[in-house]
CSV table of C-alpha atoms in Angstrom, one decimal:
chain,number,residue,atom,x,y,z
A,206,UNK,CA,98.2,93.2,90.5
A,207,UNK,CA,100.6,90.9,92.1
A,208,UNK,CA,104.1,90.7,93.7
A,209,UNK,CA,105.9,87.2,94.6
A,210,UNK,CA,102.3,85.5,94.2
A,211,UNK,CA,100.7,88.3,96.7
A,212,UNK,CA,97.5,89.8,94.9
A,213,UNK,CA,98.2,93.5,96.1
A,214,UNK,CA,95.2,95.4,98.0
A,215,UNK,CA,95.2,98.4,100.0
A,216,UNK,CA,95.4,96.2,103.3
A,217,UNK,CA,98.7,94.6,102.6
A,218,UNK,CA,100.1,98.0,100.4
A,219,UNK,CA,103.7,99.4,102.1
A,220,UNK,CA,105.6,102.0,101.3
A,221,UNK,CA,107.8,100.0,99.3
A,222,UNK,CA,105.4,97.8,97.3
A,223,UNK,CA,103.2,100.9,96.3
A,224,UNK,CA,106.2,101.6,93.8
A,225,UNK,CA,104.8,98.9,91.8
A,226,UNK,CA,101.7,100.7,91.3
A,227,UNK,CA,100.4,103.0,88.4
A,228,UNK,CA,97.9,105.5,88.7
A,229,UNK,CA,94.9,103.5,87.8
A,230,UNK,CA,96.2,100.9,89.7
A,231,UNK,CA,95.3,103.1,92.6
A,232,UNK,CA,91.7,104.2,91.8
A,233,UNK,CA,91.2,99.7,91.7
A,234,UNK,CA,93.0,98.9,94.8
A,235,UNK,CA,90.3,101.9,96.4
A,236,UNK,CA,87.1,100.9,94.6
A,237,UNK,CA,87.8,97.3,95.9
A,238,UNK,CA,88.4,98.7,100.0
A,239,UNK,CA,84.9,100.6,99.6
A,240,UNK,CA,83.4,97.2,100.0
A,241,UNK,CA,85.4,96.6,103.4
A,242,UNK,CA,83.7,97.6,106.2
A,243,UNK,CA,86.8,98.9,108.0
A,244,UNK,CA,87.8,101.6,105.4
A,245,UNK,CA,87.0,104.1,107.1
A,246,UNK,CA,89.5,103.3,110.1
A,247,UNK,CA,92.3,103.2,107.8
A,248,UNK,CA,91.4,105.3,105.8
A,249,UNK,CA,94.7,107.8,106.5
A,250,UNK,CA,96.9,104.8,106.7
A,251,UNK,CA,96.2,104.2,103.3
A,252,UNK,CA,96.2,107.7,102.4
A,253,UNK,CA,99.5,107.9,103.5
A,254,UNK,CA,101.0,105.1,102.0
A,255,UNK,CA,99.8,106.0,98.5
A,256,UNK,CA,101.2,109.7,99.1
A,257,UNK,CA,104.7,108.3,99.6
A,258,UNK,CA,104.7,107.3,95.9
A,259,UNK,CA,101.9,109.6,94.5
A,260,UNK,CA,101.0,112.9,94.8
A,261,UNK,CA,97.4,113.5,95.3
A,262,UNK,CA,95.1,116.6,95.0
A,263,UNK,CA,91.6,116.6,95.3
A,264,UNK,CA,89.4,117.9,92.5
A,265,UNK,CA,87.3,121.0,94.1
A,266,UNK,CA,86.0,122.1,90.9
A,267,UNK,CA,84.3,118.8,88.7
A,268,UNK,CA,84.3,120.8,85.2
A,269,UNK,CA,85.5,119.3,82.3
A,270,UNK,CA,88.3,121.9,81.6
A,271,UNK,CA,89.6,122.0,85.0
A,272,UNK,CA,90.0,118.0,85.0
A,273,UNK,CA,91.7,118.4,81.8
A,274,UNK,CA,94.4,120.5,83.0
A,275,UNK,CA,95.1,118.1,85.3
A,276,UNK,CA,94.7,115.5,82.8
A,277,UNK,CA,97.4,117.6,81.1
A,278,UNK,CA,99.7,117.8,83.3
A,279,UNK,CA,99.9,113.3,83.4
A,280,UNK,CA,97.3,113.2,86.0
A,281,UNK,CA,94.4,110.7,86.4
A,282,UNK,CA,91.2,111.8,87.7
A,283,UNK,CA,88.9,109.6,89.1
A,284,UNK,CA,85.9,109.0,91.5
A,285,UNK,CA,86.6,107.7,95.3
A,286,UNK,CA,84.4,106.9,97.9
A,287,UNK,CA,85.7,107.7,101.5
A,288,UNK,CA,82.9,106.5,103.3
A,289,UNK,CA,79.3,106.4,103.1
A,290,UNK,CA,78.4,109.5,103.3
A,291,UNK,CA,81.5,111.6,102.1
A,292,UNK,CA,82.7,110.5,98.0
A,293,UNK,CA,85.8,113.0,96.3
A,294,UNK,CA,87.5,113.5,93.1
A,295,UNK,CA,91.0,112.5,93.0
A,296,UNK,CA,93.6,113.7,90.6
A,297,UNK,CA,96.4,111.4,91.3
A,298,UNK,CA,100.4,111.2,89.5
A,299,UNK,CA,103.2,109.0,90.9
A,300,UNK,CA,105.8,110.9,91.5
A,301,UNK,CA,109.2,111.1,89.5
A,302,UNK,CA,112.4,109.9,90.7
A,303,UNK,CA,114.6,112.3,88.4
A,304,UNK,CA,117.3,113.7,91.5
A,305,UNK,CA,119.5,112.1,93.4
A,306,UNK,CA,116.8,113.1,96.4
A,307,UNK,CA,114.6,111.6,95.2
A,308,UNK,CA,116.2,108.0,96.1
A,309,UNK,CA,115.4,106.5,99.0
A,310,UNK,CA,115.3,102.6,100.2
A,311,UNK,CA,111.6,102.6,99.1
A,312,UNK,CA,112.3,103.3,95.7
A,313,UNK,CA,115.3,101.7,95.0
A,314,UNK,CA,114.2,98.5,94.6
A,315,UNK,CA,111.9,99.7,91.6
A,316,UNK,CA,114.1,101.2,89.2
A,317,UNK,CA,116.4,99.7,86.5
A,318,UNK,CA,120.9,100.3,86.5
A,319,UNK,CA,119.6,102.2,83.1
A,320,UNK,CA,117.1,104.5,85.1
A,321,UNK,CA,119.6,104.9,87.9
A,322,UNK,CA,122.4,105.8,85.3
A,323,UNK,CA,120.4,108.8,83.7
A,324,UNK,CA,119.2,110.1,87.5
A,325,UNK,CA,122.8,110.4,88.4
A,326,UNK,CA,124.2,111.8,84.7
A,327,UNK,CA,122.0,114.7,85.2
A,328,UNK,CA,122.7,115.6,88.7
A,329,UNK,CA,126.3,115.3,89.5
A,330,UNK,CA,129.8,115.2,88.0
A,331,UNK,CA,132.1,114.3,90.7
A,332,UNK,CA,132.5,110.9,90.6
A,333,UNK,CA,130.8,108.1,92.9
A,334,UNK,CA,133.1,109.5,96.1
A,335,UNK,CA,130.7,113.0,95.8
A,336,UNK,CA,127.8,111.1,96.3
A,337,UNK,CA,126.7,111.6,100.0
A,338,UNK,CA,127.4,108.4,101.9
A,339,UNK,CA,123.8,108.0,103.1
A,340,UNK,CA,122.8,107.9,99.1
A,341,UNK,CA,125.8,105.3,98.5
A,342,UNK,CA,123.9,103.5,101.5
A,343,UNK,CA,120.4,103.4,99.3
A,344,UNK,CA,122.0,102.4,96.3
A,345,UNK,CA,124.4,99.6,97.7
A,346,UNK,CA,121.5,97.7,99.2
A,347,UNK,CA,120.2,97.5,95.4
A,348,UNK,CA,122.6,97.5,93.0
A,349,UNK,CA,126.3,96.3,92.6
A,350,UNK,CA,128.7,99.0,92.5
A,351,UNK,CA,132.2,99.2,91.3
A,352,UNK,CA,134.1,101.9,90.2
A,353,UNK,CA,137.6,102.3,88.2
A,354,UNK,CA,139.8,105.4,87.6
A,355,UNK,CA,141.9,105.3,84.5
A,356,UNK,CA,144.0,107.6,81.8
A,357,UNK,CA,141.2,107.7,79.2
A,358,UNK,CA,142.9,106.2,76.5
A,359,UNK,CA,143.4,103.3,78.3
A,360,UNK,CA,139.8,102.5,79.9
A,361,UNK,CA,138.5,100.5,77.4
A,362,UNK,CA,141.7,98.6,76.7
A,363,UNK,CA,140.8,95.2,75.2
A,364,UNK,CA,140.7,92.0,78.1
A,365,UNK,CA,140.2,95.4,80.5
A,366,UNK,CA,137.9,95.5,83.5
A,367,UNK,CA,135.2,98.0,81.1
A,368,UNK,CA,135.4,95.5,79.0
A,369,UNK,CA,134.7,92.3,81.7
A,370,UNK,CA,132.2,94.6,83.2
A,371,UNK,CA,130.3,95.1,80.4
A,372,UNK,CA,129.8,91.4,79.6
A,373,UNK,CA,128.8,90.7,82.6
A,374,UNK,CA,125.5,92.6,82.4
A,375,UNK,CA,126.6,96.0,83.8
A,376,UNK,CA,125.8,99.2,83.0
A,377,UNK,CA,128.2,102.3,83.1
A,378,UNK,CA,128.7,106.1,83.5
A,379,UNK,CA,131.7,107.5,82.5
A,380,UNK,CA,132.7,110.7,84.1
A,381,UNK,CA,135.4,112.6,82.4
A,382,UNK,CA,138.1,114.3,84.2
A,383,UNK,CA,140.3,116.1,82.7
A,384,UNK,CA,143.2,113.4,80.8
A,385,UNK,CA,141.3,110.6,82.8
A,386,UNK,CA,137.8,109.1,83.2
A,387,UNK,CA,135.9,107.6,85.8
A,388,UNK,CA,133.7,104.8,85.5
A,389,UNK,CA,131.0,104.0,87.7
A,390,UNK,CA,129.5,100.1,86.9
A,391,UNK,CA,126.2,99.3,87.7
A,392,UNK,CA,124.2,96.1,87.9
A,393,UNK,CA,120.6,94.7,89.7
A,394,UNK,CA,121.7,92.5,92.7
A,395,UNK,CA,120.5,88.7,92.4
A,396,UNK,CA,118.8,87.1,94.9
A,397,UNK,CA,122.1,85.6,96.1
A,398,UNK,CA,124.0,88.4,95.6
A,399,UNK,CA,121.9,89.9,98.7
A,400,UNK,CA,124.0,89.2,102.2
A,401,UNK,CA,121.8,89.2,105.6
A,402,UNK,CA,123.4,91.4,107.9
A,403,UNK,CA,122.5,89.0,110.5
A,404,UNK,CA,123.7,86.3,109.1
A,405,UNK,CA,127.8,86.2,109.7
A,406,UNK,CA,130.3,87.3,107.1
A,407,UNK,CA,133.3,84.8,105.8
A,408,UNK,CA,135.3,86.9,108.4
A,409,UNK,CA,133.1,86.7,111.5
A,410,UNK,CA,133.3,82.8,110.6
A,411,UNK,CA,137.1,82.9,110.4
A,412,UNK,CA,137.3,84.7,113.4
A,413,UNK,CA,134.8,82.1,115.2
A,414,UNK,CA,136.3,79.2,114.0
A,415,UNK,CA,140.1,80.8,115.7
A,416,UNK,CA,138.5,81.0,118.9
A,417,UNK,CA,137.0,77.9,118.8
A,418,UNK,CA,140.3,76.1,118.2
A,419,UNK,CA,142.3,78.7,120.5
A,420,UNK,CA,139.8,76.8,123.2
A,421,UNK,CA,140.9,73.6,121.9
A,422,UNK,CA,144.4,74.4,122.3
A,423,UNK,CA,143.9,75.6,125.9
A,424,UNK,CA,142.3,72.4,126.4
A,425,UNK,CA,144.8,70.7,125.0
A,426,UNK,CA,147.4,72.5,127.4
A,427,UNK,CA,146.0,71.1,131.0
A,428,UNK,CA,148.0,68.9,133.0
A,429,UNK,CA,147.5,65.4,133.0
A,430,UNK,CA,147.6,64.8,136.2
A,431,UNK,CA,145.0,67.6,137.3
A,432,UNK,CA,142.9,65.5,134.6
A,433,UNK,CA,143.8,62.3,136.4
A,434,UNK,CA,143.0,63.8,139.4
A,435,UNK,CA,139.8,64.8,138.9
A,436,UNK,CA,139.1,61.2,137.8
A,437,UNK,CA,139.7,60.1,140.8
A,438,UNK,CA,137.8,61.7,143.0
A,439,UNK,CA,134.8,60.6,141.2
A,440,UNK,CA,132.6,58.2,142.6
A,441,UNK,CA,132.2,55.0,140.9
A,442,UNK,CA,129.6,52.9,142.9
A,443,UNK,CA,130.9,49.9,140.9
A,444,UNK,CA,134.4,50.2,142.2
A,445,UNK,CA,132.7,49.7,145.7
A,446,UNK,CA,133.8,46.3,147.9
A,447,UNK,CA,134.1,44.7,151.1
A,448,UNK,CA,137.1,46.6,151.6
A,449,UNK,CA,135.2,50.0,151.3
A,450,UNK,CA,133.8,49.3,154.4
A,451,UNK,CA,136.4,48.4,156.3
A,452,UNK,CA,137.0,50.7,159.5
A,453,UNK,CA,139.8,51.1,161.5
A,454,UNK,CA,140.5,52.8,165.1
A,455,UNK,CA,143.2,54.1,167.0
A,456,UNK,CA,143.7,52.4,169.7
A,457,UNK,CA,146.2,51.1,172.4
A,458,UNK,CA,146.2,47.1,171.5
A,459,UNK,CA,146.3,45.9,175.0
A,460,UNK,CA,143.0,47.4,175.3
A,461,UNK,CA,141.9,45.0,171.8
A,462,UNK,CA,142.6,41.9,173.8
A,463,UNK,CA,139.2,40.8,174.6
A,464,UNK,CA,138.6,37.4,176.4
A,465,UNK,CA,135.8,35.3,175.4
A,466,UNK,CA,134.2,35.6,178.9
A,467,UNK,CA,133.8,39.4,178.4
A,468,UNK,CA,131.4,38.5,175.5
A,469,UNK,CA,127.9,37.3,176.0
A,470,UNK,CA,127.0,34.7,173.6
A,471,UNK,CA,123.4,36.4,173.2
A,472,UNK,CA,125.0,39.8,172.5
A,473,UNK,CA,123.5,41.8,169.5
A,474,UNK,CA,124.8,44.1,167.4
């Protein structure tokens, strides 16, 4: 029992993987865990992972035509071992997905557009629009969906979109109503059909790319000389030269005229 390479155990079971199980699938994924000596503290982790796909009574009465009636009703009935001291008899049986209740984003994943065209035949008959928008949610993040409303006599007009639809691997329900017919189109998503909601959409992209060039634009609208200006007042150490360090004073010039005797010859500066 594997899924994308992962050999399945009860340790790395989730609510949506234990779709891929069958009954007896269950009873080997168990008898395996009795070996692990941490069973027994996940016990009803396990327990209720299992029950979100099967239902599962325990056997009181170990008589051959009690476990029969179980065995009647598409039941298997097997042997588990809870813990060392404490072993049961299981009758387990996955559970159906024949309503539309039954659907949820667990279970989605693990049905076929055939399966999911017969649960919603033979539970509703007022198009894809009656569907509550919570069970439009489930089946969206699954399965492409596509609907068309046309007189009937027209809907599968030759070079039509029943037609395209159909050759491109989609299943369809017709719904009739009255002179005109609904058709709801149905197909697996691919892998690349699935979109990340954290990953951007085409629009969010548009709309990034606009503000990055409205910025460019803004950019584009500043005044040289402000620009200019700010160049300027940099400093550039290589622009330094004897005339940076020239200083000048105010001063009355008579006062400048200094005679050579008013200047010792051993002065310092």
């Amino acid at each position: 029992m594997t899924r994308k390479g992962q050999a399945l155990s009860l340790k790395n079971l989730t609510k949506s993987n234990v779709w891929d199980l069958q009954e007896n699938d269950v009873f080997r994924l168990w008898s395996r865990a009795e070996r692990e000596a941490d069973l027994k503290d996940n016990e009803h982790r396990y327990i209720d992972i299992i029950k979100s796909a099967f239902t599962i009574e325990e056997v009181k009465v170990d008589k051959p035509e009690v476990i029969k009636k179980y065995e009647d009703r598409g039941c298997k009935v097997a042997q588990v071992r809870l813990d060392d001291n404490t072993t049961v008899k299981w009758a387990i049986k996955k559970k159906p997905i024949v309503r539309i209740t039954d659907l949820t984003k667990d279970n989605i994943g693990h049905i076929s557009a055939r399966k999911l065209i017969e649960v919603l035949e033979t539970n509703f008959g007022g198009g894809w629009e009656s569907l509550p928008q919570h069970t439009q949610n489930i089946i969206q993040e699954t399965f492409e969906v596509s609907t068309t409303t046309l007189p009937t006599e027209r809907l599968k007009k030759t070079g039509g979109l029943y037609e395209k639809k159909l050759s491109e691997g989609f299943e369809v329900l017709e719904i009739i109503k009255g002179a005109w017919t609904e058709a709801i189109f149905l197909k697996e998503k691919t892998i690349e059909n699935y979109v990340d909601e954290d990953e951007p959409s085409d629009d969010d992209l548009m709309r990034i790319q606009q503000d990055l060039d409205d910025e460019d634009d803004d950019m584009d609208d500043l005044p040289e000389d402000e620009s200019e200006q700010d160049e300027d007042d940099a400093f550039d150490e290589d622009r330094l030269t004897e005339e940076s360090y020239r200083t000048t004073f105010d001063a009355n010039p008579d006062d400048l005229d200094i005679r050579p005797e008013e200047v010792a010859d051993d002065e310092e500066f």
